[in-house]
Amino acid sequence: MTKAFVNVLPTTHHRYCIWHIVSKFSEKISALSYKDHYDEFKQCMLAHIRHNELDLDHKDLNEKPQLITSFPMESTMSELYTLAIFHKFQDELFQILGDMVKMTHEDEHYRFYTIERAKVSGARVRNLLVNKSSEHVSCSCKMFEFDGIPCRHLLAYFNRMQILDLPHELILARWTKSAKIKTVVNDVGGSVQQICDTSVFERRNKLFKLASSIIDDTVLTEDGSELLEEDVTMSDDEDDEEADDGDDVDNECKCLWYIYVYFFSCSCLFFLVLMLLHIRVAG
């Protein structure tokens, strides 16, 4: 299968999902070991995924993407989209500079447009359909229906019509920075549950900045680095012992509590390092 992907889809990168990875465990280790350590394997992978997710959340909150055009829509979407999705949107927006938009005909309900690359022989022509009553626009490339990101053909049409803001129906909530601040509904459409709020992101942002400041200061000395490393290791060991007790506290709340305790310990350690350095200098 891997060889087939390389031959048929040479520009893609083949990755295994968690199901594939877990299914391989039983082939590499004995059935007894697999059964005994299955939960550990699963928790390790989930922890890695969660770590990457927190890292991306941190970047979304603190890093600003570089704008490459003067389109107001680019600036607006840089504030709404996550970094990863915005870069994809930005690539599509940049390409509209080479697209030509032409209305071919219209009837009572629709207007029909074609989009093609300027001065590119053999370039594929895309068709746009605009509903006159709702102004809903759809493209024959179906990129939005597939990826949830508006294609350059739609963006070229908006640019020609001087539409400065991306229509709301083309902004999927799951691609926005505020996706985790929304509410969710259970599988029967019953109770609505708040999954997060802005205060969580604000606290996380402050903790990340505090951690960066502490690390920048302690890394200047070998003693400070060693003390910080020992404290972090000790905190991890305590967390593992608490996890073994089978506490049923919500994982998200527990994670936030561990982060708070960890950074509080780091701040105390930082002041301790400063005191030690002060004592050495005074001595």
PDB file of C-alpha atoms in Angstrom:
ATOM      1  CA  MET A   1       0.000   0.000   0.000  1.00  0.00           C
ATOM      2  CA  THR A   2       2.817   2.412   0.847  1.00  0.00           C
ATOM      3  CA  LYS A   3       4.466   1.819  -2.535  1.00  0.00           C
ATOM      4  CA  ALA A   4       1.153   2.367  -4.283  1.00  0.00           C
ATOM      5  CA  PHE A   5       0.741   5.770  -2.631  1.00  0.00           C
ATOM      6  CA  VAL A   6       4.188   6.850  -3.829  1.00  0.00           C
ATOM      7  CA  ASN A   7       3.461   5.832  -7.417  1.00  0.00           C
ATOM      8  CA  VAL A   8      -0.123   7.052  -7.716  1.00  0.00           C
ATOM      9  CA  LEU A   9       0.043  10.115  -5.443  1.00  0.00           C
ATOM     10  CA  PRO A  10       3.709  11.232  -5.539  1.00  0.00           C
ATOM     11  CA  THR A  11       3.049  14.654  -3.981  1.00  0.00           C
ATOM     12  CA  THR A  12       1.297  13.286  -0.892  1.00  0.00           C
ATOM     13  CA  HIS A  13       2.735  12.068   2.407  1.00  0.00           C
ATOM     14  CA  HIS A  14       1.380   8.797   3.760  1.00  0.00           C
ATOM     15  CA  ARG A  15       0.784   8.746   7.530  1.00  0.00           C
ATOM     16  CA  TYR A  16      -0.633   6.075   9.798  1.00  0.00           C
ATOM     17  CA  CYS A  17      -3.614   6.858  12.003  1.00  0.00           C
ATOM     18  CA  ILE A  18      -3.819   5.752  15.649  1.00  0.00           C
ATOM     19  CA  TRP A  19      -5.895   2.703  14.692  1.00  0.00           C
ATOM     20  CA  HIS A  20      -3.170   1.457  12.340  1.00  0.00           C
ATOM     21  CA  ILE A  21      -0.425   2.089  14.888  1.00  0.00           C
ATOM     22  CA  VAL A  22      -2.241   0.309  17.717  1.00  0.00           C
ATOM     23  CA  SER A  23      -3.135  -2.618  15.453  1.00  0.00           C
ATOM     24  CA  LYS A  24       0.584  -3.195  14.794  1.00  0.00           C
ATOM     25  CA  PHE A  25       1.372  -3.694  18.492  1.00  0.00           C
ATOM     26  CA  SER A  26      -0.070  -7.199  18.547  1.00  0.00           C
ATOM     27  CA  GLU A  27       2.205  -8.132  15.629  1.00  0.00           C
ATOM     28  CA  LYS A  28       5.386  -6.874  17.262  1.00  0.00           C
ATOM     29  CA  ILE A  29       4.923  -8.052  20.866  1.00  0.00           C
ATOM     30  CA  SER A  30       3.360 -11.029  22.581  1.00  0.00           C
ATOM     31  CA  ALA A  31      -0.383 -11.140  23.244  1.00  0.00           C
ATOM     32  CA  LEU A  32       0.189 -11.033  27.021  1.00  0.00           C
ATOM     33  CA  SER A  33       2.466  -7.988  26.860  1.00  0.00           C
ATOM     34  CA  TYR A  34       0.076  -6.300  24.461  1.00  0.00           C
ATOM     35  CA  LYS A  35      -2.822  -6.835  26.864  1.00  0.00           C
ATOM     36  CA  ASP A  36      -0.825  -5.682  29.908  1.00  0.00           C
ATOM     37  CA  HIS A  37       0.545  -2.523  28.288  1.00  0.00           C
ATOM     38  CA  TYR A  38      -2.272  -1.586  25.922  1.00  0.00           C
ATOM     39  CA  ASP A  39      -3.556   1.241  28.149  1.00  0.00           C
ATOM     40  CA  GLU A  40      -0.026   2.580  28.575  1.00  0.00           C
ATOM     41  CA  PHE A  41       0.549   2.631  24.806  1.00  0.00           C
ATOM     42  CA  LYS A  42      -2.753   4.377  24.229  1.00  0.00           C
ATOM     43  CA  GLN A  43      -2.183   6.960  26.961  1.00  0.00           C
ATOM     44  CA  CYS A  44       1.306   7.672  25.622  1.00  0.00           C
ATOM     45  CA  MET A  45      -0.021   8.396  22.140  1.00  0.00           C
ATOM     46  CA  LEU A  46      -2.881  10.509  23.442  1.00  0.00           C
ATOM     47  CA  ALA A  47      -0.481  12.473  25.621  1.00  0.00           C
ATOM     48  CA  HIS A  48       1.689  13.145  22.567  1.00  0.00           C
ATOM     49  CA  ILE A  49      -1.318  14.286  20.554  1.00  0.00           C
ATOM     50  CA  ARG A  50      -2.475  16.491  23.413  1.00  0.00           C
ATOM     51  CA  HIS A  51       1.000  18.013  23.716  1.00  0.00           C
ATOM     52  CA  ASN A  52       1.011  18.883  20.012  1.00  0.00           C
ATOM     53  CA  GLU A  53      -2.469  20.335  20.344  1.00  0.00           C
ATOM     54  CA  LEU A  54      -1.414  22.571  23.241  1.00  0.00           C
ATOM     55  CA  ASP A  55       1.632  23.674  21.267  1.00  0.00           C
ATOM     56  CA  LEU A  56      -0.555  24.659  18.303  1.00  0.00           C
ATOM     57  CA  ASP A  57      -2.983  26.467  20.622  1.00  0.00           C
ATOM     58  CA  HIS A  58      -0.074  28.427  22.053  1.00  0.00           C
ATOM     59  CA  LYS A  59       1.094  29.439  18.570  1.00  0.00           C
ATOM     60  CA  ASP A  60      -2.435  30.462  17.562  1.00  0.00           C
ATOM     61  CA  LEU A  61      -2.664  32.741  20.595  1.00  0.00           C
ATOM     62  CA  ASN A  62       0.792  34.297  20.470  1.00  0.00           C
ATOM     63  CA  GLU A  63       2.104  34.210  16.905  1.00  0.00           C
ATOM     64  CA  LYS A  64       0.897  36.564  14.184  1.00  0.00           C
ATOM     65  CA  PRO A  65       1.204  35.406  10.557  1.00  0.00           C
ATOM     66  CA  GLN A  66       2.916  37.614   8.020  1.00  0.00           C
ATOM     67  CA  LEU A  67       0.526  39.178   5.521  1.00  0.00           C
ATOM     68  CA  ILE A  68       1.566  38.994   1.856  1.00  0.00           C
ATOM     69  CA  THR A  69      -1.221  40.967   0.159  1.00  0.00           C
ATOM     70  CA  SER A  70      -3.105  44.187   0.725  1.00  0.00           C
ATOM     71  CA  PHE A  71      -6.529  42.514   0.658  1.00  0.00           C
ATOM     72  CA  PRO A  72      -8.590  43.409   3.761  1.00  0.00           C
ATOM     73  CA  MET A  73      -9.935  39.841   3.773  1.00  0.00           C
ATOM     74  CA  GLU A  74      -6.447  38.473   4.455  1.00  0.00           C
ATOM     75  CA  SER A  75      -6.030  40.633   7.540  1.00  0.00           C
ATOM     76  CA  THR A  76      -9.477  39.720   8.839  1.00  0.00           C
ATOM     77  CA  MET A  77      -9.028  35.982   8.393  1.00  0.00           C
ATOM     78  CA  SER A  78      -5.589  36.080  10.051  1.00  0.00           C
ATOM     79  CA  GLU A  79      -7.440  36.970  13.256  1.00  0.00           C
ATOM     80  CA  LEU A  80     -10.120  34.286  12.860  1.00  0.00           C
ATOM     81  CA  TYR A  81      -8.386  31.237  11.396  1.00  0.00           C
ATOM     82  CA  THR A  82      -5.837  29.092  13.195  1.00  0.00           C
ATOM     83  CA  LEU A  83      -2.304  29.484  11.842  1.00  0.00           C
ATOM     84  CA  ALA A  84      -2.324  26.205   9.926  1.00  0.00           C
ATOM     85  CA  ILE A  85      -5.649  26.917   8.217  1.00  0.00           C
ATOM     86  CA  PHE A  86      -4.807  30.566   7.586  1.00  0.00           C
ATOM     87  CA  HIS A  87      -1.654  29.617   5.680  1.00  0.00           C
ATOM     88  CA  LYS A  88      -3.757  27.415   3.384  1.00  0.00           C
ATOM     89  CA  PHE A  89      -6.265  30.225   2.919  1.00  0.00           C
ATOM     90  CA  GLN A  90      -3.438  32.676   2.282  1.00  0.00           C
ATOM     91  CA  ASP A  91      -2.029  30.482  -0.492  1.00  0.00           C
ATOM     92  CA  GLU A  92      -5.414  30.450  -2.227  1.00  0.00           C
ATOM     93  CA  LEU A  93      -5.836  34.197  -1.825  1.00  0.00           C
ATOM     94  CA  PHE A  94      -2.407  34.933  -3.273  1.00  0.00           C
ATOM     95  CA  GLN A  95      -3.210  32.968  -6.432  1.00  0.00           C
ATOM     96  CA  ILE A  96      -6.215  35.102  -7.400  1.00  0.00           C
ATOM     97  CA  LEU A  97      -3.823  37.660  -8.864  1.00  0.00           C
ATOM     98  CA  GLY A  98      -3.483  35.419 -11.922  1.00  0.00           C
ATOM     99  CA  ASP A  99      -7.170  34.538 -12.340  1.00  0.00           C
ATOM    100  CA  MET A 100      -9.638  36.118 -14.751  1.00  0.00           C
ATOM    101  CA  VAL A 101     -13.345  36.200 -13.844  1.00  0.00           C
ATOM    102  CA  LYS A 102     -15.896  36.381 -16.656  1.00  0.00           C
ATOM    103  CA  MET A 103     -19.694  36.187 -16.533  1.00  0.00           C
ATOM    104  CA  THR A 104     -20.943  33.964 -19.338  1.00  0.00           C
ATOM    105  CA  HIS A 105     -24.738  34.161 -18.957  1.00  0.00           C
ATOM    106  CA  GLU A 106     -27.586  34.376 -16.454  1.00  0.00           C
ATOM    107  CA  ASP A 107     -31.175  33.297 -16.041  1.00  0.00           C
ATOM    108  CA  GLU A 108     -34.001  34.131 -13.677  1.00  0.00           C
ATOM    109  CA  HIS A 109     -32.325  32.579 -10.644  1.00  0.00           C
ATOM    110  CA  TYR A 110     -28.591  32.255 -11.313  1.00  0.00           C
ATOM    111  CA  ARG A 111     -25.545  34.000 -12.748  1.00  0.00           C
ATOM    112  CA  PHE A 112     -22.834  31.878 -14.360  1.00  0.00           C
ATOM    113  CA  TYR A 113     -19.116  32.726 -14.340  1.00  0.00           C
ATOM    114  CA  THR A 114     -15.911  31.130 -15.572  1.00  0.00           C
ATOM    115  CA  ILE A 115     -12.529  31.405 -13.864  1.00  0.00           C
ATOM    116  CA  GLU A 116      -9.278  30.744 -15.725  1.00  0.00           C
ATOM    117  CA  ARG A 117      -5.594  31.568 -15.434  1.00  0.00           C
ATOM    118  CA  ALA A 118      -4.455  34.589 -17.425  1.00  0.00           C
ATOM    119  CA  LYS A 119      -2.145  33.845 -20.382  1.00  0.00           C
ATOM    120  CA  VAL A 120      -1.720  30.175 -19.449  1.00  0.00           C
ATOM    121  CA  SER A 121      -2.426  27.881 -22.365  1.00  0.00           C
ATOM    122  CA  GLY A 122      -4.288  24.701 -21.481  1.00  0.00           C
ATOM    123  CA  ALA A 123      -5.262  25.964 -18.043  1.00  0.00           C
ATOM    124  CA  ARG A 124      -8.377  24.318 -16.639  1.00  0.00           C
ATOM    125  CA  VAL A 125     -11.496  26.492 -16.606  1.00  0.00           C
ATOM    126  CA  ARG A 126     -13.617  26.488 -13.446  1.00  0.00           C
ATOM    127  CA  ASN A 127     -17.325  27.401 -13.294  1.00  0.00           C
ATOM    128  CA  LEU A 128     -18.997  29.495 -10.627  1.00  0.00           C
ATOM    129  CA  LEU A 129     -22.706  29.465  -9.881  1.00  0.00           C
ATOM    130  CA  VAL A 130     -24.189  32.458  -8.038  1.00  0.00           C
ATOM    131  CA  ASN A 131     -27.678  32.306  -6.574  1.00  0.00           C
ATOM    132  CA  LYS A 132     -29.292  35.705  -7.190  1.00  0.00           C
ATOM    133  CA  SER A 133     -31.623  35.619  -4.205  1.00  0.00           C
ATOM    134  CA  SER A 134     -29.170  34.394  -1.546  1.00  0.00           C
ATOM    135  CA  GLU A 135     -25.878  35.431  -3.226  1.00  0.00           C
ATOM    136  CA  HIS A 136     -24.551  31.989  -2.360  1.00  0.00           C
ATOM    137  CA  VAL A 137     -21.562  31.094  -4.558  1.00  0.00           C
ATOM    138  CA  SER A 138     -20.364  27.596  -5.421  1.00  0.00           C
ATOM    139  CA  CYS A 139     -17.406  26.458  -7.510  1.00  0.00           C
ATOM    140  CA  SER A 140     -17.041  23.417  -9.741  1.00  0.00           C
ATOM    141  CA  CYS A 141     -13.677  22.519  -8.152  1.00  0.00           C
ATOM    142  CA  LYS A 142     -15.527  21.652  -4.884  1.00  0.00           C
ATOM    143  CA  MET A 143     -12.524  22.547  -2.729  1.00  0.00           C
ATOM    144  CA  PHE A 144     -14.687  24.150  -0.057  1.00  0.00           C
ATOM    145  CA  GLU A 145     -16.966  21.122   0.107  1.00  0.00           C
ATOM    146  CA  PHE A 146     -13.917  18.854   0.448  1.00  0.00           C
ATOM    147  CA  ASP A 147     -11.480  20.847   2.638  1.00  0.00           C
ATOM    148  CA  GLY A 148     -13.714  23.486   4.194  1.00  0.00           C
ATOM    149  CA  ILE A 149     -11.459  26.251   2.844  1.00  0.00           C
ATOM    150  CA  PRO A 150     -12.648  28.636   0.090  1.00  0.00           C
ATOM    151  CA  CYS A 151     -10.812  28.094  -3.182  1.00  0.00           C
ATOM    152  CA  ARG A 152      -9.026  30.796  -5.152  1.00  0.00           C
ATOM    153  CA  HIS A 153     -11.861  30.810  -7.692  1.00  0.00           C
ATOM    154  CA  LEU A 154     -14.391  31.918  -5.067  1.00  0.00           C
ATOM    155  CA  LEU A 155     -11.905  34.454  -3.710  1.00  0.00           C
ATOM    156  CA  ALA A 156     -11.278  35.817  -7.214  1.00  0.00           C
ATOM    157  CA  TYR A 157     -15.024  36.345  -7.639  1.00  0.00           C
ATOM    158  CA  PHE A 158     -15.271  38.149  -4.282  1.00  0.00           C
ATOM    159  CA  ASN A 159     -12.354  40.369  -5.258  1.00  0.00           C
ATOM    160  CA  ARG A 160     -13.983  41.305  -8.559  1.00  0.00           C
ATOM    161  CA  MET A 161     -17.296  42.074  -6.837  1.00  0.00           C
ATOM    162  CA  GLN A 162     -15.405  44.118  -4.182  1.00  0.00           C
ATOM    163  CA  ILE A 163     -16.656  41.905  -1.361  1.00  0.00           C
ATOM    164  CA  LEU A 164     -14.181  42.688   1.422  1.00  0.00           C
ATOM    165  CA  ASP A 165     -15.286  40.124   4.014  1.00  0.00           C
ATOM    166  CA  LEU A 166     -15.543  36.387   3.538  1.00  0.00           C
ATOM    167  CA  PRO A 167     -19.226  35.340   3.739  1.00  0.00           C
ATOM    168  CA  HIS A 168     -20.110  33.750   7.054  1.00  0.00           C
ATOM    169  CA  GLU A 169     -21.270  30.487   5.487  1.00  0.00           C
ATOM    170  CA  LEU A 170     -17.755  29.952   4.103  1.00  0.00           C
ATOM    171  CA  ILE A 171     -16.086  30.216   7.530  1.00  0.00           C
ATOM    172  CA  LEU A 172     -16.233  26.851   9.260  1.00  0.00           C
ATOM    173  CA  ALA A 173     -16.161  27.152  13.036  1.00  0.00           C
ATOM    174  CA  ARG A 174     -13.836  24.170  13.431  1.00  0.00           C
ATOM    175  CA  TRP A 175     -11.035  26.050  11.602  1.00  0.00           C
ATOM    176  CA  THR A 176     -11.205  29.125  13.846  1.00  0.00           C
ATOM    177  CA  LYS A 177      -9.216  29.988  16.964  1.00  0.00           C
ATOM    178  CA  SER A 178     -12.448  30.175  18.954  1.00  0.00           C
ATOM    179  CA  ALA A 179     -13.554  26.634  18.056  1.00  0.00           C
ATOM    180  CA  LYS A 180     -12.885  25.391  21.612  1.00  0.00           C
ATOM    181  CA  ILE A 181     -14.968  28.168  23.111  1.00  0.00           C
ATOM    182  CA  LYS A 182     -18.134  26.908  21.450  1.00  0.00           C
ATOM    183  CA  THR A 183     -20.819  24.601  22.802  1.00  0.00           C
ATOM    184  CA  VAL A 184     -21.407  20.996  21.835  1.00  0.00           C
ATOM    185  CA  VAL A 185     -24.556  18.900  21.661  1.00  0.00           C
ATOM    186  CA  ASN A 186     -24.753  15.219  22.534  1.00  0.00           C
ATOM    187  CA  ASP A 187     -25.531  12.540  19.949  1.00  0.00           C
ATOM    188  CA  VAL A 188     -29.298  12.761  20.535  1.00  0.00           C
ATOM    189  CA  GLY A 189     -29.401  16.540  20.307  1.00  0.00           C
ATOM    190  CA  GLY A 190     -30.106  16.886  24.009  1.00  0.00           C
ATOM    191  CA  SER A 191     -28.088  18.710  26.629  1.00  0.00           C
ATOM    192  CA  VAL A 192     -25.733  21.416  25.462  1.00  0.00           C
ATOM    193  CA  GLN A 193     -22.395  21.509  27.255  1.00  0.00           C
ATOM    194  CA  GLN A 194     -19.853  24.307  27.383  1.00  0.00           C
ATOM    195  CA  ILE A 195     -16.509  22.723  26.483  1.00  0.00           C
ATOM    196  CA  CYS A 196     -14.259  25.655  27.292  1.00  0.00           C
ATOM    197  CA  ASP A 197     -14.212  29.421  27.809  1.00  0.00           C
ATOM    198  CA  THR A 198     -11.900  32.310  27.065  1.00  0.00           C
ATOM    199  CA  SER A 199     -10.518  32.338  30.614  1.00  0.00           C
ATOM    200  CA  VAL A 200      -8.800  28.983  29.963  1.00  0.00           C
ATOM    201  CA  PHE A 201      -6.934  30.381  26.981  1.00  0.00           C
ATOM    202  CA  GLU A 202      -6.046  33.554  28.860  1.00  0.00           C
ATOM    203  CA  ARG A 203      -4.648  31.588  31.803  1.00  0.00           C
ATOM    204  CA  ARG A 204      -2.744  29.281  29.478  1.00  0.00           C
ATOM    205  CA  ASN A 205      -1.264  32.264  27.660  1.00  0.00           C
ATOM    206  CA  LYS A 206      -0.076  33.816  30.925  1.00  0.00           C
ATOM    207  CA  LEU A 207       1.432  30.524  32.093  1.00  0.00           C
ATOM    208  CA  PHE A 208       3.316  30.046  28.848  1.00  0.00           C
ATOM    209  CA  LYS A 209       4.784  33.531  29.127  1.00  0.00           C
ATOM    210  CA  LEU A 210       5.734  32.903  32.759  1.00  0.00           C
ATOM    211  CA  ALA A 211       7.386  29.603  31.828  1.00  0.00           C
ATOM    212  CA  SER A 212       9.375  31.239  29.033  1.00  0.00           C
ATOM    213  CA  SER A 213      10.582  33.964  31.386  1.00  0.00           C
ATOM    214  CA  ILE A 214      11.630  31.439  34.039  1.00  0.00           C
ATOM    215  CA  ILE A 215      13.484  29.251  31.555  1.00  0.00           C
ATOM    216  CA  ASP A 216      15.297  32.237  30.023  1.00  0.00           C
ATOM    217  CA  ASP A 217      16.553  33.262  33.477  1.00  0.00           C
ATOM    218  CA  THR A 218      17.470  29.854  34.891  1.00  0.00           C
ATOM    219  CA  VAL A 219      19.267  28.637  31.759  1.00  0.00           C
ATOM    220  CA  LEU A 220      21.946  31.311  32.290  1.00  0.00           C
ATOM    221  CA  THR A 221      23.544  29.243  35.068  1.00  0.00           C
ATOM    222  CA  GLU A 222      24.298  25.532  35.320  1.00  0.00           C
ATOM    223  CA  ASP A 223      23.001  25.361  38.894  1.00  0.00           C
ATOM    224  CA  GLY A 224      19.744  26.987  37.931  1.00  0.00           C
ATOM    225  CA  SER A 225      19.251  24.606  34.996  1.00  0.00           C
ATOM    226  CA  GLU A 226      19.924  21.567  37.173  1.00  0.00           C
ATOM    227  CA  LEU A 227      17.522  22.726  39.891  1.00  0.00           C
ATOM    228  CA  LEU A 228      14.796  23.387  37.341  1.00  0.00           C
ATOM    229  CA  GLU A 229      15.304  19.989  35.724  1.00  0.00           C
ATOM    230  CA  GLU A 230      15.164  18.229  39.105  1.00  0.00           C
ATOM    231  CA  ASP A 231      11.972  20.054  40.054  1.00  0.00           C
ATOM    232  CA  VAL A 232      10.284  19.206  36.738  1.00  0.00           C
ATOM    233  CA  THR A 233      11.304  15.546  37.061  1.00  0.00           C
ATOM    234  CA  MET A 234       9.952  15.428  40.604  1.00  0.00           C
ATOM    235  CA  SER A 235       6.646  16.955  39.468  1.00  0.00           C
ATOM    236  CA  ASP A 236       6.333  14.372  36.660  1.00  0.00           C
ATOM    237  CA  ASP A 237       6.933  11.517  39.114  1.00  0.00           C
ATOM    238  CA  GLU A 238       4.241  12.848  41.443  1.00  0.00           C
ATOM    239  CA  ASP A 239       1.820  13.136  38.530  1.00  0.00           C
ATOM    240  CA  ASP A 240       2.475   9.495  37.549  1.00  0.00           C
ATOM    241  CA  GLU A 241       1.762   8.325  41.103  1.00  0.00           C
ATOM    242  CA  GLU A 242      -1.522  10.232  41.184  1.00  0.00           C
ATOM    243  CA  ALA A 243      -2.498   8.790  37.793  1.00  0.00           C
ATOM    244  CA  ASP A 244      -1.935   5.253  39.109  1.00  0.00           C
ATOM    245  CA  ASP A 245      -4.453   5.875  41.897  1.00  0.00           C
ATOM    246  CA  GLY A 246      -7.264   5.817  39.321  1.00  0.00           C
ATOM    247  CA  ASP A 247      -8.611   9.283  40.009  1.00  0.00           C
ATOM    248  CA  ASP A 248     -11.707   9.969  37.897  1.00  0.00           C
ATOM    249  CA  VAL A 249     -11.316  13.750  37.818  1.00  0.00           C
ATOM    250  CA  ASP A 250     -11.972  15.213  34.404  1.00  0.00           C
ATOM    251  CA  ASN A 251      -8.832  15.013  32.264  1.00  0.00           C
ATOM    252  CA  GLU A 252      -9.003  18.611  31.095  1.00  0.00           C
ATOM    253  CA  CYS A 253      -9.326  20.005  34.605  1.00  0.00           C
ATOM    254  CA  LYS A 254      -6.537  17.726  35.797  1.00  0.00           C
ATOM    255  CA  CYS A 255      -4.306  18.885  32.960  1.00  0.00           C
ATOM    256  CA  LEU A 256      -4.894  22.537  33.808  1.00  0.00           C
ATOM    257  CA  TRP A 257      -4.224  21.819  37.489  1.00  0.00           C
ATOM    258  CA  TYR A 258      -0.916  20.112  36.678  1.00  0.00           C
ATOM    259  CA  ILE A 259       0.108  23.026  34.498  1.00  0.00           C
ATOM    260  CA  TYR A 260      -0.681  25.440  37.292  1.00  0.00           C
ATOM    261  CA  VAL A 261       1.247  23.434  39.895  1.00  0.00           C
ATOM    262  CA  TYR A 262       4.176  22.998  37.539  1.00  0.00           C
ATOM    263  CA  PHE A 263       4.574  26.665  36.731  1.00  0.00           C
ATOM    264  CA  PHE A 264       3.983  27.688  40.335  1.00  0.00           C
ATOM    265  CA  SER A 265       6.823  25.362  41.321  1.00  0.00           C
ATOM    266  CA  CYS A 266       8.995  26.841  38.595  1.00  0.00           C
ATOM    267  CA  SER A 267       8.370  30.371  39.840  1.00  0.00           C
ATOM    268  CA  CYS A 268       9.317  29.358  43.382  1.00  0.00           C
ATOM    269  CA  LEU A 269      12.420  27.669  42.043  1.00  0.00           C
ATOM    270  CA  PHE A 270      13.357  30.772  40.108  1.00  0.00           C
ATOM    271  CA  PHE A 271      13.365  32.917  43.242  1.00  0.00           C
ATOM    272  CA  LEU A 272      15.351  30.218  45.040  1.00  0.00           C
ATOM    273  CA  VAL A 273      17.994  30.321  42.311  1.00  0.00           C
ATOM    274  CA  LEU A 274      18.199  34.087  42.571  1.00  0.00           C
ATOM    275  CA  MET A 275      18.703  33.813  46.321  1.00  0.00           C
ATOM    276  CA  LEU A 276      21.483  31.221  45.891  1.00  0.00           C
ATOM    277  CA  LEU A 277      23.237  33.367  43.330  1.00  0.00           C
ATOM    278  CA  HIS A 278      22.915  36.400  45.598  1.00  0.00           C
ATOM    279  CA  ILE A 279      24.418  34.455  48.506  1.00  0.00           C
ATOM    280  CA  ARG A 280      27.353  33.285  46.353  1.00  0.00           C
ATOM    281  CA  VAL A 281      28.067  36.790  45.118  1.00  0.00           C
ATOM    282  CA  ALA A 282      27.812  38.224  48.628  1.00  0.00           C
ATOM    283  CA  GLY A 283      30.126  35.481  49.953  1.00  0.00           C
TER     284      GLY A 283
END
